[in-house]
mmCIF file of C-alpha atoms and ligand atoms in Angstrom:
data_model
loop_
_atom_site.group_PDB
_atom_site.id
_atom_site.type_symbol
_atom_site.label_atom_id
_atom_site.label_comp_id
_atom_site.label_asym_id
_atom_site.label_seq_id
_atom_site.Cartn_x
_atom_site.Cartn_y
_atom_site.Cartn_z
ATOM 1 C CA MET A 257 46.078 -96.731 129.500
ATOM 2 C CA ILE A 258 43.544 -94.008 128.782
ATOM 3 C CA LEU A 259 42.126 -92.659 132.021
ATOM 4 C CA LYS A 260 38.368 -92.173 131.754
ATOM 5 C CA GLY A 261 37.211 -92.562 135.321
ATOM 6 C CA ALA A 262 38.159 -92.044 138.937
ATOM 7 C CA ILE A 263 36.380 -93.944 141.692
ATOM 8 C CA PHE A 264 36.616 -92.252 145.058
ATOM 9 C CA ASP A 265 36.218 -93.424 148.591
ATOM 10 C CA MET A 266 34.360 -90.845 150.698
ATOM 11 C CA ASP A 267 35.412 -90.793 154.357
ATOM 12 C CA GLY A 268 39.049 -89.820 154.790
ATOM 13 C CA THR A 269 39.407 -89.292 151.036
ATOM 14 C CA VAL A 270 36.917 -86.710 149.752
ATOM 15 C CA VAL A 271 36.270 -85.458 153.274
ATOM 16 C CA ASP A 272 38.375 -85.442 156.393
ATOM 17 C CA VAL A 273 36.504 -87.150 159.175
ATOM 18 C CA SER A 274 37.506 -88.307 162.559
ATOM 19 C CA TYR A 275 36.611 -91.873 163.416
ATOM 20 C CA ASP A 276 38.178 -93.738 166.277
ATOM 21 C CA TRP A 277 37.707 -97.140 164.652
ATOM 22 C CA VAL A 278 39.646 -98.906 167.399
ATOM 23 C CA LYS A 279 37.214 -97.555 169.982
ATOM 24 C CA ILE A 280 34.143 -98.230 167.810
ATOM 25 C CA LYS A 281 35.217 -101.808 167.074
ATOM 26 C CA ALA A 282 35.915 -102.374 170.757
ATOM 27 C CA GLU A 283 32.461 -101.055 171.679
ATOM 28 C CA LEU A 284 30.810 -103.251 169.034
ATOM 29 C CA MET A 285 33.052 -106.219 169.933
ATOM 30 C CA THR A 286 33.681 -107.042 166.282
ATOM 31 C CA GLU A 287 36.482 -109.508 167.092
ATOM 32 C CA GLY A 288 38.606 -108.251 164.228
ATOM 33 C CA LYS A 289 35.908 -108.700 161.550
ATOM 34 C CA PRO A 290 34.994 -105.900 159.116
ATOM 35 C CA ILE A 291 32.224 -103.964 160.880
ATOM 36 C CA LEU A 292 29.464 -104.276 158.274
ATOM 37 C CA LEU A 293 30.015 -108.013 157.826
ATOM 38 C CA TYR A 294 30.077 -108.450 161.572
ATOM 39 C CA LEU A 295 26.816 -106.529 162.082
ATOM 40 C CA GLN A 296 25.141 -108.486 159.316
ATOM 41 C CA SER A 297 26.092 -111.754 161.014
ATOM 42 C CA LEU A 298 24.345 -110.857 164.300
ATOM 43 C CA GLU A 299 20.932 -111.988 165.498
ATOM 44 C CA GLU A 300 18.256 -109.588 166.692
ATOM 45 C CA PRO A 301 18.030 -107.640 168.949
ATOM 46 C CA ASP A 302 21.835 -107.436 169.082
ATOM 47 C CA ARG A 303 22.012 -106.507 165.425
ATOM 48 C CA SER A 304 19.705 -103.474 165.597
ATOM 49 C CA GLN A 305 21.262 -102.245 168.822
ATOM 50 C CA LYS A 306 24.770 -102.354 167.411
ATOM 51 C CA TRP A 307 23.704 -100.796 164.102
ATOM 52 C CA LYS A 308 22.396 -97.865 166.128
ATOM 53 C CA VAL A 309 25.760 -97.493 167.848
ATOM 54 C CA LEU A 310 27.556 -97.408 164.489
ATOM 55 C CA GLU A 311 25.022 -94.965 163.030
ATOM 56 C CA ARG A 312 25.443 -92.659 166.015
ATOM 57 C CA TYR A 313 29.223 -92.511 165.487
ATOM 58 C CA GLU A 314 28.788 -92.021 161.751
ATOM 59 C CA HIS A 315 26.245 -89.252 162.191
ATOM 60 C CA LYS A 316 28.522 -87.377 164.573
ATOM 61 C CA ALA A 317 31.583 -87.752 162.336
ATOM 62 C CA THR A 318 29.599 -86.760 159.233
ATOM 63 C CA GLN A 319 28.281 -83.582 160.849
ATOM 64 C CA LYS A 320 31.847 -82.554 161.679
ATOM 65 C CA ALA A 321 33.404 -83.623 158.380
ATOM 66 C CA LYS A 322 35.472 -81.120 156.414
ATOM 67 C CA LEU A 323 36.135 -81.120 152.703
ATOM 68 C CA LYS A 324 39.710 -82.243 152.030
ATOM 69 C CA PRO A 325 41.823 -79.234 150.976
ATOM 70 C CA GLY A 326 42.155 -79.039 147.186
ATOM 71 C CA MET A 327 39.356 -81.562 146.594
ATOM 72 C CA HIS A 328 36.923 -79.177 144.901
ATOM 73 C CA GLU A 329 39.637 -78.008 142.498
ATOM 74 C CA PHE A 330 40.666 -81.611 141.836
ATOM 75 C CA LEU A 331 37.110 -82.706 141.035
ATOM 76 C CA ASP A 332 36.712 -79.708 138.710
ATOM 77 C CA PHE A 333 40.014 -80.617 137.064
ATOM 78 C CA LEU A 334 38.736 -84.159 136.383
ATOM 79 C CA SER A 335 35.426 -82.863 135.018
ATOM 80 C CA ALA A 336 37.245 -80.451 132.697
ATOM 81 C CA ARG A 337 39.124 -83.432 131.265
ATOM 82 C CA ARG A 338 35.908 -85.452 130.916
ATOM 83 C CA ILE A 339 37.005 -87.981 133.497
ATOM 84 C CA LYS A 340 33.950 -89.526 135.124
ATOM 85 C CA LYS A 341 33.750 -89.574 138.889
ATOM 86 C CA GLY A 342 32.306 -92.329 141.011
ATOM 87 C CA LEU A 343 31.859 -92.426 144.770
ATOM 88 C CA VAL A 344 31.980 -95.769 146.568
ATOM 89 C CA THR A 345 31.451 -95.670 150.305
ATOM 90 C CA ASN A 346 30.677 -98.105 153.088
ATOM 91 C CA ASN A 347 28.816 -95.236 154.723
ATOM 92 C CA SER A 348 25.052 -94.725 154.256
ATOM 93 C CA ARG A 349 23.282 -93.065 151.337
ATOM 94 C CA GLN A 350 21.917 -90.465 153.744
ATOM 95 C CA ASN A 351 25.368 -89.447 155.016
ATOM 96 C CA ALA A 352 26.779 -89.397 151.499
ATOM 97 C CA ALA A 353 23.896 -87.214 150.287
ATOM 98 C CA PHE A 354 24.389 -84.851 153.248
ATOM 99 C CA LEU A 355 28.086 -84.365 152.458
ATOM 100 C CA LEU A 356 27.577 -83.976 148.703
ATOM 101 C CA ARG A 357 24.951 -81.316 149.352
ATOM 102 C CA LYS A 358 26.941 -79.565 152.058
ATOM 103 C CA PHE A 359 30.096 -79.272 149.954
ATOM 104 C CA ASP A 360 28.337 -78.906 146.608
ATOM 105 C CA LEU A 361 29.926 -81.967 145.021
ATOM 106 C CA ALA A 362 28.664 -83.976 142.069
ATOM 107 C CA PHE A 363 29.539 -87.566 141.176
ATOM 108 C CA ASP A 364 28.386 -89.529 138.141
ATOM 109 C CA CYS A 365 27.511 -92.462 140.359
ATOM 110 C CA VAL A 366 27.244 -93.062 144.087
ATOM 111 C CA ILE A 367 27.388 -96.556 145.557
ATOM 112 C CA SER A 368 26.621 -96.611 149.274
ATOM 113 C CA ARG A 369 26.282 -99.537 151.642
ATOM 114 C CA GLU A 370 22.562 -99.900 150.877
ATOM 115 C CA SER A 371 23.732 -101.629 147.694
ATOM 116 C CA GLY A 372 24.724 -104.558 149.904
ATOM 117 C CA LEU A 373 28.170 -104.418 148.281
ATOM 118 C CA TRP A 374 30.893 -103.423 150.709
ATOM 119 C CA LYS A 375 34.594 -102.874 150.685
ATOM 120 C CA PRO A 376 37.000 -104.604 151.194
ATOM 121 C CA SER A 377 35.200 -106.674 148.542
ATOM 122 C CA GLY A 378 35.808 -105.515 144.981
ATOM 123 C CA ALA A 379 32.068 -105.829 144.245
ATOM 124 C CA PRO A 380 31.079 -102.169 144.879
ATOM 125 C CA ILE A 381 33.945 -101.008 142.640
ATOM 126 C CA LEU A 382 32.724 -103.312 139.868
ATOM 127 C CA ALA A 383 29.196 -101.949 140.355
ATOM 128 C CA ALA A 384 30.536 -98.399 139.944
ATOM 129 C CA LEU A 385 32.381 -99.387 136.753
ATOM 130 C CA GLN A 386 29.150 -100.785 135.385
ATOM 131 C CA GLU A 387 27.203 -97.620 136.231
ATOM 132 C CA LEU A 388 29.930 -95.431 134.758
ATOM 133 C CA LYS A 389 30.049 -97.719 131.698
ATOM 134 C CA LEU A 390 33.823 -97.981 131.977
ATOM 135 C CA LYS A 391 36.294 -100.837 131.909
ATOM 136 C CA LYS A 392 38.563 -101.588 134.842
ATOM 137 C CA ASP A 393 41.688 -100.594 132.931
ATOM 138 C CA GLU A 394 40.208 -97.150 132.211
ATOM 139 C CA CYS A 395 39.823 -96.262 135.880
ATOM 140 C CA CYS A 396 41.772 -95.399 138.960
ATOM 141 C CA VAL A 397 40.643 -95.784 142.546
ATOM 142 C CA ILE A 398 41.352 -93.050 145.073
ATOM 143 C CA GLY A 399 41.116 -93.919 148.751
ATOM 144 C CA ASP A 400 42.753 -93.657 152.130
ATOM 145 C CA SER A 401 42.729 -97.156 153.593
ATOM 146 C CA HIS A 402 43.753 -100.782 153.240
ATOM 147 C CA PHE A 403 40.087 -101.547 152.469
ATOM 148 C CA ASP A 404 40.264 -99.324 149.378
ATOM 149 C CA ILE A 405 43.442 -101.019 148.161
ATOM 150 C CA HIS A 406 42.001 -104.477 148.722
ATOM 151 C CA ALA A 407 38.719 -103.647 146.984
ATOM 152 C CA ALA A 408 40.425 -101.972 144.017
ATOM 153 C CA ALA A 409 42.936 -104.812 143.611
ATOM 154 C CA GLU A 410 40.159 -107.408 143.756
ATOM 155 C CA ALA A 411 38.268 -105.469 141.085
ATOM 156 C CA GLY A 412 41.412 -105.431 138.902
ATOM 157 C CA ILE A 413 41.930 -101.650 138.879
ATOM 158 C CA PRO A 414 45.422 -100.827 137.552
ATOM 159 C CA HIS A 415 46.007 -97.531 139.371
ATOM 160 C CA ILE A 416 45.371 -97.336 143.095
ATOM 161 C CA PHE A 417 46.033 -93.953 144.657
ATOM 162 C CA ILE A 418 46.013 -93.371 148.387
ATOM 163 C CA LEU A 419 45.755 -90.022 150.150
ATOM 164 C CA SER A 420 47.546 -90.322 153.462
ATOM 165 C CA ALA A 421 50.169 -88.496 155.462
ATOM 166 C CA ASP A 422 51.317 -91.843 156.801
ATOM 167 C CA LYS A 423 53.112 -93.504 153.875
ATOM 168 C CA ALA A 424 54.660 -96.200 156.052
ATOM 169 C CA ARG A 425 51.187 -97.659 156.708
ATOM 170 C CA PHE A 426 51.054 -98.697 153.046
ATOM 171 C CA ASP A 427 54.576 -100.096 152.691
ATOM 172 C CA GLY A 428 54.691 -103.059 150.355
ATOM 173 C CA MET A 429 51.128 -102.550 149.127
ATOM 174 C CA GLU A 430 50.170 -102.165 145.486
ATOM 175 C CA ALA A 431 49.325 -98.479 145.720
ATOM 176 C CA GLU A 432 50.866 -95.056 145.260
ATOM 177 C CA VAL A 433 50.587 -92.858 148.337
ATOM 178 C CA PHE A 434 50.233 -89.067 148.230
ATOM 179 C CA SER A 435 50.279 -86.712 151.172
ATOM 180 C CA SER A 436 48.081 -84.090 149.500
ATOM 181 C CA VAL A 437 45.409 -83.753 146.831
ATOM 182 C CA GLU A 438 47.703 -81.409 144.887
ATOM 183 C CA GLU A 439 50.387 -84.109 144.732
ATOM 184 C CA LEU A 440 47.833 -86.623 143.471
ATOM 185 C CA GLN A 441 46.559 -84.154 140.872
ATOM 186 C CA SER A 442 50.119 -83.712 139.513
ATOM 187 C CA ARG A 443 50.441 -87.479 139.206
ATOM 188 C CA ILE A 444 47.217 -87.671 137.213
ATOM 189 C CA GLU A 445 48.276 -84.741 135.039
ATOM 190 C CA ASP A 446 51.427 -86.753 134.213
ATOM 191 C CA LEU A 447 49.337 -89.815 133.401
ATOM 192 C CA LEU A 448 47.174 -87.753 131.049
ATOM 193 C CA LYS A 449 50.222 -86.227 129.349
ATOM 194 C CA LYS A 450 51.616 -89.701 128.652
ATOM 195 C CA GLU A 451 48.362 -90.622 126.912
ATOM 196 C CA LYS A 452 48.942 -87.887 124.360
ATOM 197 C CA ARG A 453 52.406 -89.068 123.297
HETATM 198 MG MG1 LIG B 176 38.056 -94.043 153.805
#
């Protein structure tokens, strides 16, 4: 495998954010469905009202978001090795643009939920591959959740990397879990070294 691209999740991956998804889902009464799919299935005026609730939580979390330690260095490291960077988020284009501007980050493509393609489906990952003009076996996906693993696996991505301090949450899943960006960077450095053999 020659690594030519890295497709990132945003919330919890590029930035640390605090979302109480249990509370938000309870407030929206999603009945265990993925939030975006659930909202889309509603009739008006319920739909607009609940979208506003979600957007309020997202706005608050986005304003307070912090760049994940080591992330700037890691993104620079990828750029220096000509590895393209994609961002695929279920968050809005507006929130993504705010965070990219705030932390001075650049991605070669950004797929937000306005695309209509949402994780855990693999569709937004495939859209990113198309925009980056890369094949699935040339890319890794970097995320922090089961949604990211599901989406990447459905898209056929061979390397799925998860940033999380809670490795046990991903037991038995087809992903490698790292507790820090530095650890993940070392893993990718190893991958790149193997390419040169
Ligand atoms: Mg995430």
